[in-house]
mmCIF file of C-alpha atoms in Angstrom:
data_model
loop_
_atom_site.group_PDB
_atom_site.id
_atom_site.type_symbol
_atom_site.label_atom_id
_atom_site.label_comp_id
_atom_site.label_asym_id
_atom_site.label_seq_id
_atom_site.Cartn_x
_atom_site.Cartn_y
_atom_site.Cartn_z
ATOM 1 C CA UNK S 1 -47.595 15.185 6.816
ATOM 2 C CA UNK S 2 -48.884 18.618 6.600
ATOM 3 C CA UNK S 3 -47.157 21.446 4.487
ATOM 4 C CA UNK S 4 -47.883 24.021 6.720
ATOM 5 C CA UNK S 5 -45.662 25.643 8.641
ATOM 6 C CA UNK S 6 -45.534 27.983 12.132
ATOM 7 C CA UNK S 7 -45.524 31.664 12.037
ATOM 8 C CA UNK S 8 -41.777 32.808 10.794
ATOM 9 C CA UNK S 9 -41.133 29.619 9.522
ATOM 10 C CA UNK S 10 -40.637 28.893 5.642
ATOM 11 C CA UNK S 11 -43.003 25.937 3.998
ATOM 12 C CA UNK S 12 -41.168 22.985 2.991
ATOM 13 C CA UNK S 13 -40.383 22.196 -1.142
ATOM 14 C CA UNK S 14 -39.310 19.418 -2.700
ATOM 15 C CA UNK S 15 -37.865 21.165 -5.367
ATOM 16 C CA UNK S 16 -35.932 24.390 -3.653
ATOM 17 C CA UNK S 17 -33.010 25.798 -5.951
ATOM 18 C CA UNK S 18 -31.362 27.652 -2.981
ATOM 19 C CA UNK S 19 -29.495 25.746 -0.326
ATOM 20 C CA UNK S 20 -30.978 26.330 2.950
ATOM 21 C CA UNK S 21 -29.126 27.160 6.178
ATOM 22 C CA UNK S 22 -30.004 26.829 9.676
ATOM 23 C CA UNK S 23 -28.108 29.696 11.594
ATOM 24 C CA UNK S 24 -28.248 28.279 15.299
ATOM 25 C CA UNK S 25 -27.560 30.173 17.748
ATOM 26 C CA UNK S 26 -27.531 31.351 21.824
ATOM 27 C CA UNK S 27 -27.364 27.623 23.928
ATOM 28 C CA UNK S 28 -26.710 27.486 27.358
ATOM 29 C CA UNK S 29 -23.320 29.256 28.159
ATOM 30 C CA UNK S 30 -22.609 32.785 29.941
ATOM 31 C CA UNK S 31 -21.936 33.908 26.369
ATOM 32 C CA UNK S 32 -25.946 33.369 25.056
ATOM 33 C CA UNK S 33 -26.150 37.342 24.385
ATOM 34 C CA UNK S 34 -22.783 37.274 21.961
ATOM 35 C CA UNK S 35 -23.936 34.606 19.941
ATOM 36 C CA UNK S 36 -27.413 36.258 19.745
ATOM 37 C CA UNK S 37 -25.511 39.264 18.910
ATOM 38 C CA UNK S 38 -23.169 37.604 16.220
ATOM 39 C CA UNK S 39 -26.392 35.806 14.791
ATOM 40 C CA UNK S 40 -27.773 39.379 14.389
ATOM 41 C CA UNK S 41 -24.728 40.294 12.172
ATOM 42 C CA UNK S 42 -24.635 36.902 10.105
ATOM 43 C CA UNK S 43 -28.220 36.588 9.126
ATOM 44 C CA UNK S 44 -28.215 40.395 8.124
ATOM 45 C CA UNK S 45 -25.123 39.654 5.761
ATOM 46 C CA UNK S 46 -26.157 35.865 4.225
ATOM 47 C CA UNK S 47 -26.887 36.136 0.720
ATOM 48 C CA UNK S 48 -30.787 35.549 -0.117
ATOM 49 C CA UNK S 49 -30.949 35.713 -3.488
ATOM 50 C CA UNK S 50 -28.254 32.382 -3.009
ATOM 51 C CA UNK S 51 -29.356 31.272 0.393
ATOM 52 C CA UNK S 52 -32.459 30.339 2.095
ATOM 53 C CA UNK S 53 -32.368 31.076 6.098
ATOM 54 C CA UNK S 54 -33.901 29.434 9.048
ATOM 55 C CA UNK S 55 -32.841 30.741 12.464
ATOM 56 C CA UNK S 56 -33.163 28.606 15.314
ATOM 57 C CA UNK S 57 -32.550 29.662 18.439
ATOM 58 C CA UNK S 58 -31.505 27.640 21.920
ATOM 59 C CA UNK S 59 -32.768 29.264 24.965
ATOM 60 C CA UNK S 60 -30.456 29.427 28.284
ATOM 61 C CA UNK S 61 -32.126 26.670 29.665
ATOM 62 C CA UNK S 62 -31.450 24.778 26.201
ATOM 63 C CA UNK S 63 -34.780 24.751 24.137
ATOM 64 C CA UNK S 64 -34.423 24.428 20.578
ATOM 65 C CA UNK S 65 -36.696 27.795 19.839
ATOM 66 C CA UNK S 66 -38.295 28.438 15.898
ATOM 67 C CA UNK S 67 -37.350 32.398 16.119
ATOM 68 C CA UNK S 68 -37.676 35.811 14.606
ATOM 69 C CA UNK S 69 -35.599 36.382 11.330
ATOM 70 C CA UNK S 70 -34.744 40.033 12.743
ATOM 71 C CA UNK S 71 -31.548 41.026 12.670
ATOM 72 C CA UNK S 72 -32.358 44.122 14.377
ATOM 73 C CA UNK S 73 -33.455 43.305 17.390
ATOM 74 C CA UNK S 74 -30.598 40.944 17.749
ATOM 75 C CA UNK S 75 -28.301 43.996 19.094
ATOM 76 C CA UNK S 76 -27.023 45.609 22.131
ATOM 77 C CA UNK S 77 -29.514 48.309 22.883
ATOM 78 C CA UNK S 78 -28.669 50.751 25.957
ATOM 79 C CA UNK S 79 -26.255 48.379 27.084
ATOM 80 C CA UNK S 80 -28.930 45.442 27.382
ATOM 81 C CA UNK S 81 -27.968 41.782 25.899
ATOM 82 C CA UNK S 82 -30.394 40.236 23.836
ATOM 83 C CA UNK S 83 -31.488 36.574 24.422
ATOM 84 C CA UNK S 84 -33.015 33.974 22.752
ATOM 85 C CA UNK S 85 -36.749 34.024 24.610
ATOM 86 C CA UNK S 86 -37.156 37.596 23.346
ATOM 87 C CA UNK S 87 -36.444 36.519 19.401
ATOM 88 C CA UNK S 88 -39.119 32.712 20.202
ATOM 89 C CA UNK S 89 -42.420 32.240 18.248
ATOM 90 C CA UNK S 90 -43.800 30.571 21.326
ATOM 91 C CA UNK S 91 -42.517 29.933 24.663
ATOM 92 C CA UNK S 92 -43.472 26.571 24.883
ATOM 93 C CA UNK S 93 -42.541 25.324 20.763
ATOM 94 C CA UNK S 94 -39.408 23.303 20.006
ATOM 95 C CA UNK S 95 -37.186 22.473 16.717
ATOM 96 C CA UNK S 96 -36.130 19.324 16.206
ATOM 97 C CA UNK S 97 -33.734 18.072 13.822
ATOM 98 C CA UNK S 98 -32.787 14.692 12.168
ATOM 99 C CA UNK S 99 -31.588 11.763 14.498
ATOM 100 C CA UNK S 100 -31.252 9.616 11.624
ATOM 101 C CA UNK S 101 -28.172 9.971 9.359
ATOM 102 C CA UNK S 102 -29.802 10.742 5.768
ATOM 103 C CA UNK S 103 -32.573 12.621 6.583
ATOM 104 C CA UNK S 104 -32.101 16.570 7.077
ATOM 105 C CA UNK S 105 -35.455 17.179 7.989
ATOM 106 C CA UNK S 106 -35.901 19.836 10.278
ATOM 107 C CA UNK S 107 -39.466 19.470 12.263
ATOM 108 C CA UNK S 108 -41.304 21.930 14.861
ATOM 109 C CA UNK S 109 -43.416 21.082 17.292
ATOM 110 C CA UNK S 110 -45.863 22.480 19.853
ATOM 111 C CA UNK S 111 -47.486 20.972 22.815
ATOM 112 C CA UNK S 112 -50.640 19.127 21.407
ATOM 113 C CA UNK S 113 -50.312 20.170 18.097
ATOM 114 C CA UNK S 114 -49.323 17.870 15.268
ATOM 115 C CA UNK S 115 -45.958 18.229 14.628
ATOM 116 C CA UNK S 116 -44.881 20.665 11.263
ATOM 117 C CA UNK S 117 -42.111 20.060 8.829
ATOM 118 C CA UNK S 118 -40.001 23.017 8.176
ATOM 119 C CA UNK S 119 -38.128 21.270 5.199
ATOM 120 C CA UNK S 120 -34.776 20.006 4.727
ATOM 121 C CA UNK S 121 -31.663 21.899 5.865
ATOM 122 C CA UNK S 122 -28.862 21.524 3.693
ATOM 123 C CA UNK S 123 -25.769 23.262 6.358
ATOM 124 C CA UNK S 124 -25.647 24.282 9.468
ATOM 125 C CA UNK S 125 -24.000 27.830 10.734
ATOM 126 C CA UNK S 126 -23.533 27.393 14.196
ATOM 127 C CA UNK S 127 -22.862 30.837 15.910
ATOM 128 C CA UNK S 128 -22.622 29.839 19.565
ATOM 129 C CA UNK S 129 -20.167 30.458 21.900
ATOM 130 C CA UNK S 130 -19.039 28.977 24.880
ATOM 131 C CA UNK S 131 -19.751 25.520 26.335
ATOM 132 C CA UNK S 132 -23.042 23.193 24.787
ATOM 133 C CA UNK S 133 -22.391 24.625 21.536
ATOM 134 C CA UNK S 134 -18.402 25.716 20.571
ATOM 135 C CA UNK S 135 -17.069 22.496 22.539
ATOM 136 C CA UNK S 136 -17.909 20.080 20.347
ATOM 137 C CA UNK S 137 -20.979 18.802 22.011
ATOM 138 C CA UNK S 138 -23.500 20.235 19.006
ATOM 139 C CA UNK S 139 -21.161 19.101 16.384
ATOM 140 C CA UNK S 140 -21.234 15.852 17.460
ATOM 141 C CA UNK S 141 -25.212 16.057 17.111
ATOM 142 C CA UNK S 142 -24.398 17.011 13.884
ATOM 143 C CA UNK S 143 -22.184 14.467 12.603
ATOM 144 C CA UNK S 144 -24.511 12.087 13.906
ATOM 145 C CA UNK S 145 -27.597 13.664 12.153
ATOM 146 C CA UNK S 146 -25.054 13.897 8.590
ATOM 147 C CA UNK S 147 -25.484 17.723 8.454
ATOM 148 C CA UNK S 148 -22.684 19.613 7.212
ATOM 149 C CA UNK S 149 -21.432 22.337 9.455
ATOM 150 C CA UNK S 150 -19.680 25.602 9.444
ATOM 151 C CA UNK S 151 -16.383 25.478 11.348
ATOM 152 C CA UNK S 152 -14.613 22.779 12.922
ATOM 153 C CA UNK S 153 -15.113 19.391 13.893
ATOM 154 C CA UNK S 154 -15.759 17.254 17.259
ATOM 155 C CA UNK S 155 -12.084 17.209 18.346
ATOM 156 C CA UNK S 156 -10.905 20.473 16.865
ATOM 157 C CA UNK S 157 -13.813 22.352 18.444
ATOM 158 C CA UNK S 158 -13.515 20.232 22.163
ATOM 159 C CA UNK S 159 -9.708 21.342 21.851
ATOM 160 C CA UNK S 160 -10.537 24.729 21.273
ATOM 161 C CA UNK S 161 -12.839 25.687 24.279
ATOM 162 C CA UNK S 162 -10.749 24.069 26.323
ATOM 163 C CA UNK S 163 -7.132 26.147 27.609
ATOM 164 C CA UNK S 164 -5.513 23.336 29.200
ATOM 165 C CA UNK S 165 -5.721 21.108 25.961
ATOM 166 C CA UNK S 166 -5.533 23.655 23.422
ATOM 167 C CA UNK S 167 -1.990 24.118 24.738
ATOM 168 C CA UNK S 168 -0.537 20.851 25.577
ATOM 169 C CA UNK S 169 -1.530 20.425 21.876
ATOM 170 C CA UNK S 170 0.367 23.746 20.734
ATOM 171 C CA UNK S 171 3.423 22.864 22.875
ATOM 172 C CA UNK S 172 3.776 19.505 21.281
ATOM 173 C CA UNK S 173 3.569 21.216 17.481
ATOM 174 C CA UNK S 174 6.270 23.417 18.780
ATOM 175 C CA UNK S 175 4.320 26.556 19.155
ATOM 176 C CA UNK S 176 5.714 28.543 22.124
ATOM 177 C CA UNK S 177 2.735 29.011 25.048
ATOM 178 C CA UNK S 178 3.385 31.326 28.241
ATOM 179 C CA UNK S 179 3.750 29.704 31.970
ATOM 180 C CA UNK S 180 0.676 28.319 33.228
ATOM 181 C CA UNK S 181 -1.114 25.698 35.492
ATOM 182 C CA UNK S 182 -4.810 23.820 36.054
ATOM 183 C CA UNK S 183 -6.665 23.558 39.257
ATOM 184 C CA UNK S 184 -8.652 20.967 38.751
ATOM 185 C CA UNK S 185 -12.209 20.947 40.905
ATOM 186 C CA UNK S 186 -11.375 18.405 42.877
ATOM 187 C CA UNK S 187 -8.536 19.914 43.810
ATOM 188 C CA UNK S 188 -10.135 23.171 44.840
ATOM 189 C CA UNK S 189 -13.383 21.053 46.633
ATOM 190 C CA UNK S 190 -10.706 18.984 48.685
ATOM 191 C CA UNK S 191 -7.473 21.173 49.395
ATOM 192 C CA UNK S 192 -8.523 24.747 48.967
ATOM 193 C CA UNK S 193 -5.344 25.877 50.872
ATOM 194 C CA UNK S 194 -3.133 24.044 48.959
ATOM 195 C CA UNK S 195 -4.650 25.310 45.775
ATOM 196 C CA UNK S 196 -3.622 28.773 46.831
ATOM 197 C CA UNK S 197 -0.065 27.647 48.349
ATOM 198 C CA UNK S 198 0.656 26.426 44.832
ATOM 199 C CA UNK S 199 -0.742 29.320 42.973
ATOM 200 C CA UNK S 200 1.385 31.453 45.393
ATOM 201 C CA UNK S 201 4.087 29.781 44.827
ATOM 202 C CA UNK S 202 3.179 29.279 40.942
ATOM 203 C CA UNK S 203 3.457 33.422 41.137
ATOM 204 C CA UNK S 204 6.296 33.499 43.167
ATOM 205 C CA UNK S 205 8.293 32.066 40.418
ATOM 206 C CA UNK S 206 6.753 33.828 37.461
ATOM 207 C CA UNK S 207 5.642 36.829 39.164
ATOM 208 C CA UNK S 208 2.279 38.746 39.604
ATOM 209 C CA UNK S 209 -0.028 39.918 38.161
ATOM 210 C CA UNK S 210 -1.670 36.317 37.494
ATOM 211 C CA UNK S 211 -4.667 36.000 35.299
ATOM 212 C CA UNK S 212 -7.565 33.264 36.665
ATOM 213 C CA UNK S 213 -9.596 32.165 33.698
ATOM 214 C CA UNK S 214 -12.449 29.548 33.148
ATOM 215 C CA UNK S 215 -11.003 26.921 31.326
ATOM 216 C CA UNK S 216 -13.502 26.462 29.007
ATOM 217 C CA UNK S 217 -15.217 29.812 27.999
ATOM 218 C CA UNK S 218 -14.787 32.576 26.111
ATOM 219 C CA UNK S 219 -15.401 36.101 25.460
ATOM 220 C CA UNK S 220 -13.129 37.420 28.362
ATOM 221 C CA UNK S 221 -15.909 35.722 30.802
ATOM 222 C CA UNK S 222 -15.080 35.032 34.347
ATOM 223 C CA UNK S 223 -11.346 36.278 33.923
ATOM 224 C CA UNK S 224 -9.549 38.107 36.989
ATOM 225 C CA UNK S 225 -6.370 39.686 37.273
ATOM 226 C CA UNK S 226 -4.579 39.034 40.428
ATOM 227 C CA UNK S 227 -2.344 41.586 41.229
ATOM 228 C CA UNK S 228 -1.688 39.580 44.989
ATOM 229 C CA UNK S 229 -2.496 36.380 46.733
ATOM 230 C CA UNK S 230 -4.973 38.636 48.859
ATOM 231 C CA UNK S 231 -7.557 38.455 45.875
ATOM 232 C CA UNK S 232 -7.252 34.655 44.717
ATOM 233 C CA UNK S 233 -10.351 33.716 47.151
ATOM 234 C CA UNK S 234 -12.357 35.816 44.704
ATOM 235 C CA UNK S 235 -11.173 35.536 41.440
ATOM 236 C CA UNK S 236 -11.150 31.319 42.048
ATOM 237 C CA UNK S 237 -15.068 32.384 42.890
ATOM 238 C CA UNK S 238 -15.276 34.388 39.785
ATOM 239 C CA UNK S 239 -13.918 31.749 37.604
ATOM 240 C CA UNK S 240 -16.019 28.399 39.287
ATOM 241 C CA UNK S 241 -18.944 30.475 37.886
ATOM 242 C CA UNK S 242 -18.316 29.619 34.635
ATOM 243 C CA UNK S 243 -16.455 26.730 34.915
ATOM 244 C CA UNK S 244 -15.407 24.159 37.492
ATOM 245 C CA UNK S 245 -11.965 23.651 35.952
ATOM 246 C CA UNK S 246 -9.582 26.745 35.802
ATOM 247 C CA UNK S 247 -6.526 28.042 34.292
ATOM 248 C CA UNK S 248 -3.948 30.412 35.537
ATOM 249 C CA UNK S 249 -1.523 32.081 33.380
ATOM 250 C CA UNK S 250 1.417 34.276 34.272
ATOM 251 C CA UNK S 251 1.464 37.714 32.336
ATOM 252 C CA UNK S 252 3.186 38.037 29.541
ATOM 253 C CA UNK S 253 5.040 41.248 28.830
ATOM 254 C CA UNK S 254 4.041 42.207 25.022
ATOM 255 C CA UNK S 255 1.822 43.470 22.508
ATOM 256 C CA UNK S 256 -1.558 41.472 21.794
ATOM 257 C CA UNK S 257 -1.963 40.521 18.309
ATOM 258 C CA UNK S 258 -4.374 38.760 16.392
ATOM 259 C CA UNK S 259 -4.663 36.931 13.131
ATOM 260 C CA UNK S 260 -7.812 35.408 11.371
ATOM 261 C CA UNK S 261 -7.669 32.184 9.246
ATOM 262 C CA UNK S 262 -10.190 31.461 6.494
ATOM 263 C CA UNK S 263 -10.410 27.701 4.996
ATOM 264 C CA UNK S 264 -10.682 28.863 1.078
ATOM 265 C CA UNK S 265 -10.652 25.774 -1.377
ATOM 266 C CA UNK S 266 -7.091 25.769 -2.080
ATOM 267 C CA UNK S 267 -6.528 25.702 1.542
ATOM 268 C CA UNK S 268 -6.298 27.837 4.684
ATOM 269 C CA UNK S 269 -4.929 30.986 4.382
ATOM 270 C CA UNK S 270 -4.347 34.083 7.238
ATOM 271 C CA UNK S 271 -5.740 37.586 7.135
ATOM 272 C CA UNK S 272 -3.592 40.668 7.941
ATOM 273 C CA UNK S 273 -2.858 40.676 11.853
ATOM 274 C CA UNK S 274 -4.506 43.447 14.292
ATOM 275 C CA UNK S 275 -2.891 44.627 17.897
ATOM 276 C CA UNK S 276 -4.961 45.512 20.687
ATOM 277 C CA UNK S 277 -3.591 48.156 22.429
ATOM 278 C CA UNK S 278 -3.737 48.399 26.058
ATOM 279 C CA UNK S 279 -6.959 49.984 27.589
ATOM 280 C CA UNK S 280 -6.575 53.276 30.005
ATOM 281 C CA UNK S 281 -10.690 52.176 31.570
ATOM 282 C CA UNK S 282 -10.071 48.625 31.816
ATOM 283 C CA UNK S 283 -7.573 46.159 33.621
ATOM 284 C CA UNK S 284 -7.070 44.404 30.213
ATOM 285 C CA UNK S 285 -9.661 43.231 26.989
ATOM 286 C CA UNK S 286 -12.200 42.083 29.076
ATOM 287 C CA UNK S 287 -15.958 41.759 28.210
ATOM 288 C CA UNK S 288 -17.178 44.737 28.670
ATOM 289 C CA UNK S 289 -14.055 46.310 26.611
ATOM 290 C CA UNK S 290 -15.111 43.893 23.874
ATOM 291 C CA UNK S 291 -18.937 44.215 23.334
ATOM 292 C CA UNK S 292 -20.107 47.206 25.747
ATOM 293 C CA UNK S 293 -17.523 49.880 25.601
ATOM 294 C CA UNK S 294 -16.282 48.723 21.640
ATOM 295 C CA UNK S 295 -12.456 49.286 22.838
ATOM 296 C CA UNK S 296 -10.846 49.147 19.081
ATOM 297 C CA UNK S 297 -8.381 47.282 17.969
ATOM 298 C CA UNK S 298 -6.066 48.555 15.135
ATOM 299 C CA UNK S 299 -6.314 46.850 12.253
ATOM 300 C CA UNK S 300 -3.796 46.286 10.545
ATOM 301 C CA UNK S 301 -1.019 46.132 13.600
ATOM 302 C CA UNK S 302 1.882 48.347 13.130
ATOM 303 C CA UNK S 303 4.413 45.215 12.551
ATOM 304 C CA UNK S 304 7.388 45.233 10.455
ATOM 305 C CA UNK S 305 6.634 42.797 7.085
ATOM 306 C CA UNK S 306 8.830 39.645 8.860
ATOM 307 C CA UNK S 307 6.566 39.752 11.496
ATOM 308 C CA UNK S 308 3.455 40.495 10.540
ATOM 309 C CA UNK S 309 4.442 37.184 8.005
ATOM 310 C CA UNK S 310 5.760 35.252 10.469
ATOM 311 C CA UNK S 311 2.710 35.987 12.851
ATOM 312 C CA UNK S 312 0.565 34.683 10.036
ATOM 313 C CA UNK S 313 2.576 31.775 9.562
ATOM 314 C CA UNK S 314 1.849 30.598 13.202
ATOM 315 C CA UNK S 315 -1.736 31.140 12.925
ATOM 316 C CA UNK S 316 -1.719 28.919 10.069
ATOM 317 C CA UNK S 317 0.324 26.035 12.084
ATOM 318 C CA UNK S 318 -1.833 26.494 15.264
ATOM 319 C CA UNK S 319 -5.305 25.823 13.074
ATOM 320 C CA UNK S 320 -3.548 23.097 11.234
ATOM 321 C CA UNK S 321 -2.367 21.897 15.019
ATOM 322 C CA UNK S 322 -5.439 21.373 16.078
ATOM 323 C CA UNK S 323 -7.007 20.704 12.954
ATOM 324 C CA UNK S 324 -9.327 23.207 12.714
ATOM 325 C CA UNK S 325 -11.816 23.597 9.590
ATOM 326 C CA UNK S 326 -13.434 26.950 8.790
ATOM 327 C CA UNK S 327 -12.348 29.655 10.809
ATOM 328 C CA UNK S 328 -10.043 30.643 13.595
ATOM 329 C CA UNK S 329 -9.166 33.394 15.686
ATOM 330 C CA UNK S 330 -5.281 33.035 16.851
ATOM 331 C CA UNK S 331 -4.203 34.928 19.256
ATOM 332 C CA UNK S 332 -0.483 35.799 20.568
ATOM 333 C CA UNK S 333 1.584 38.351 22.450
ATOM 334 C CA UNK S 334 4.726 39.590 20.641
ATOM 335 C CA UNK S 335 7.821 39.943 23.563
ATOM 336 C CA UNK S 336 9.760 42.570 23.997
ATOM 337 C CA UNK S 337 12.652 40.001 22.257
ATOM 338 C CA UNK S 338 10.804 39.917 19.606
ATOM 339 C CA UNK S 339 9.032 35.924 20.059
ATOM 340 C CA UNK S 340 5.323 35.229 19.071
ATOM 341 C CA UNK S 341 3.978 33.805 22.443
ATOM 342 C CA UNK S 342 0.153 31.602 21.070
ATOM 343 C CA UNK S 343 -2.496 32.377 23.963
ATOM 344 C CA UNK S 344 -5.401 30.860 22.560
ATOM 345 C CA UNK S 345 -7.333 30.260 19.365
ATOM 346 C CA UNK S 346 -11.096 30.931 19.183
ATOM 347 C CA UNK S 347 -13.104 27.821 16.628
ATOM 348 C CA UNK S 348 -16.377 30.235 16.531
ATOM 349 C CA UNK S 349 -14.217 33.870 16.964
ATOM 350 C CA UNK S 350 -17.157 36.893 17.726
ATOM 351 C CA UNK S 351 -18.959 38.100 14.032
ATOM 352 C CA UNK S 352 -20.265 41.196 16.002
ATOM 353 C CA UNK S 353 -19.922 44.563 13.602
ATOM 354 C CA UNK S 354 -17.024 45.183 15.974
ATOM 355 C CA UNK S 355 -15.578 41.941 15.871
ATOM 356 C CA UNK S 356 -12.123 41.579 15.384
ATOM 357 C CA UNK S 357 -12.075 38.678 13.142
ATOM 358 C CA UNK S 358 -14.339 40.027 10.457
ATOM 359 C CA UNK S 359 -12.151 43.660 10.850
ATOM 360 C CA UNK S 360 -8.940 41.614 9.796
ATOM 361 C CA UNK S 361 -10.850 40.092 6.902
ATOM 362 C CA UNK S 362 -12.427 43.135 5.766
ATOM 363 C CA UNK S 363 -9.095 44.799 5.899
ATOM 364 C CA UNK S 364 -7.514 41.813 3.893
ATOM 365 C CA UNK S 365 -9.872 42.380 1.051
ATOM 366 C CA UNK S 366 -12.618 39.496 1.942
ATOM 367 C CA UNK S 367 -15.930 41.700 2.795
ATOM 368 C CA UNK S 368 -18.757 40.519 6.188
ATOM 369 C CA UNK S 369 -21.094 39.151 3.253
ATOM 370 C CA UNK S 370 -17.790 37.299 1.404
ATOM 371 C CA UNK S 371 -16.575 35.568 4.108
ATOM 372 C CA UNK S 372 -20.119 34.317 5.541
ATOM 373 C CA UNK S 373 -20.685 32.723 2.095
ATOM 374 C CA UNK S 374 -16.782 31.829 2.080
ATOM 375 C CA UNK S 375 -17.334 29.562 5.183
ATOM 376 C CA UNK S 376 -20.598 27.948 3.850
ATOM 377 C CA UNK S 377 -19.319 27.310 0.791
ATOM 378 C CA UNK S 378 -16.829 24.895 2.935
ATOM 379 C CA UNK S 379 -19.063 24.175 4.732
ATOM 380 C CA UNK S 380 -20.940 22.742 1.849
ATOM 381 C CA UNK S 381 -17.938 20.807 0.006
ATOM 382 C CA UNK S 382 -16.864 19.291 3.013
ATOM 383 C CA UNK S 383 -18.367 15.417 3.439
ATOM 384 C CA UNK S 384 -19.808 14.477 7.509
ATOM 385 C CA UNK S 385 -18.037 12.011 9.515
ATOM 386 C CA UNK S 386 -14.641 10.839 9.769
ATOM 387 C CA UNK S 387 -12.079 13.031 6.781
#
């Protein structure tokens, strides 16, 4: 066994004084770039006096790569999105997690070379967004390996990714959701005309516009606002570029309110809420508004004390309804009649410098480095396996 590390990799040590955190980012989903940006912010915030750090990027085609620990290269530059391939130490090397529970030894391999041991990993901080990372798939791999990780477990991650089943869970726990319908892949493939007719009838019942979304995507990827039946085909095609299953939601007229939930040692707590004001340059709070044009949210939201307390309580209820762990951003509509309607939760919300989740906690008295540290410590406290 060699103690030599590949370029950029830490050498193994039998007596490490600090826990080693593997920050895993990138991934195969359409949210690859946002994950890289989030990783840059997390790497920049981790206290290097307290933790060792091992950055591991997953390329868009699924290769696990050892990457540079270079947060400054993980940002949007001149509207250009970053990618793991730009950060990888090589174009062929791969990182292997342990496949046996009880072993936390991570190995780096290059074609034709002897595998090199990177040492043990104490906790994984997965900052992947979307399918193949945020949806329970990576969480299942880490459970098999017996490695603690930041964030929700397999079931909660899957619920948080699939907007249909998320809404079913919320409804069963008495949380109010807006009108929606689901178009499954076989239905769209076998009877597209029937699907259009059903969606038009849904709109006639609940009103235009509709929002056509991939059922299992985030960062507002693939979402279209549809003002009439003539726009349905294009919207469905766009959503299906990201997910063969789509969800169609009626417009809920009201203010957009968000709230962060964070797991402390004594249990989950909610941040001050924020408001996403209507945009003038975008039809809705879409990907470009969030990440390219940096649309500003209002933190804290201008709510009454009663409204603020109520939405914070609902955010914690949503967190617990889906059996979440670590963190959640819960998104609501505050309707004209004073009801809070939950739109969705995000079990790994964006951590970019302009993201709402860290901004809400900053306003709540938890700065970015403390937020990252709280999440890592929560993961280290939790056992893997059934809990």
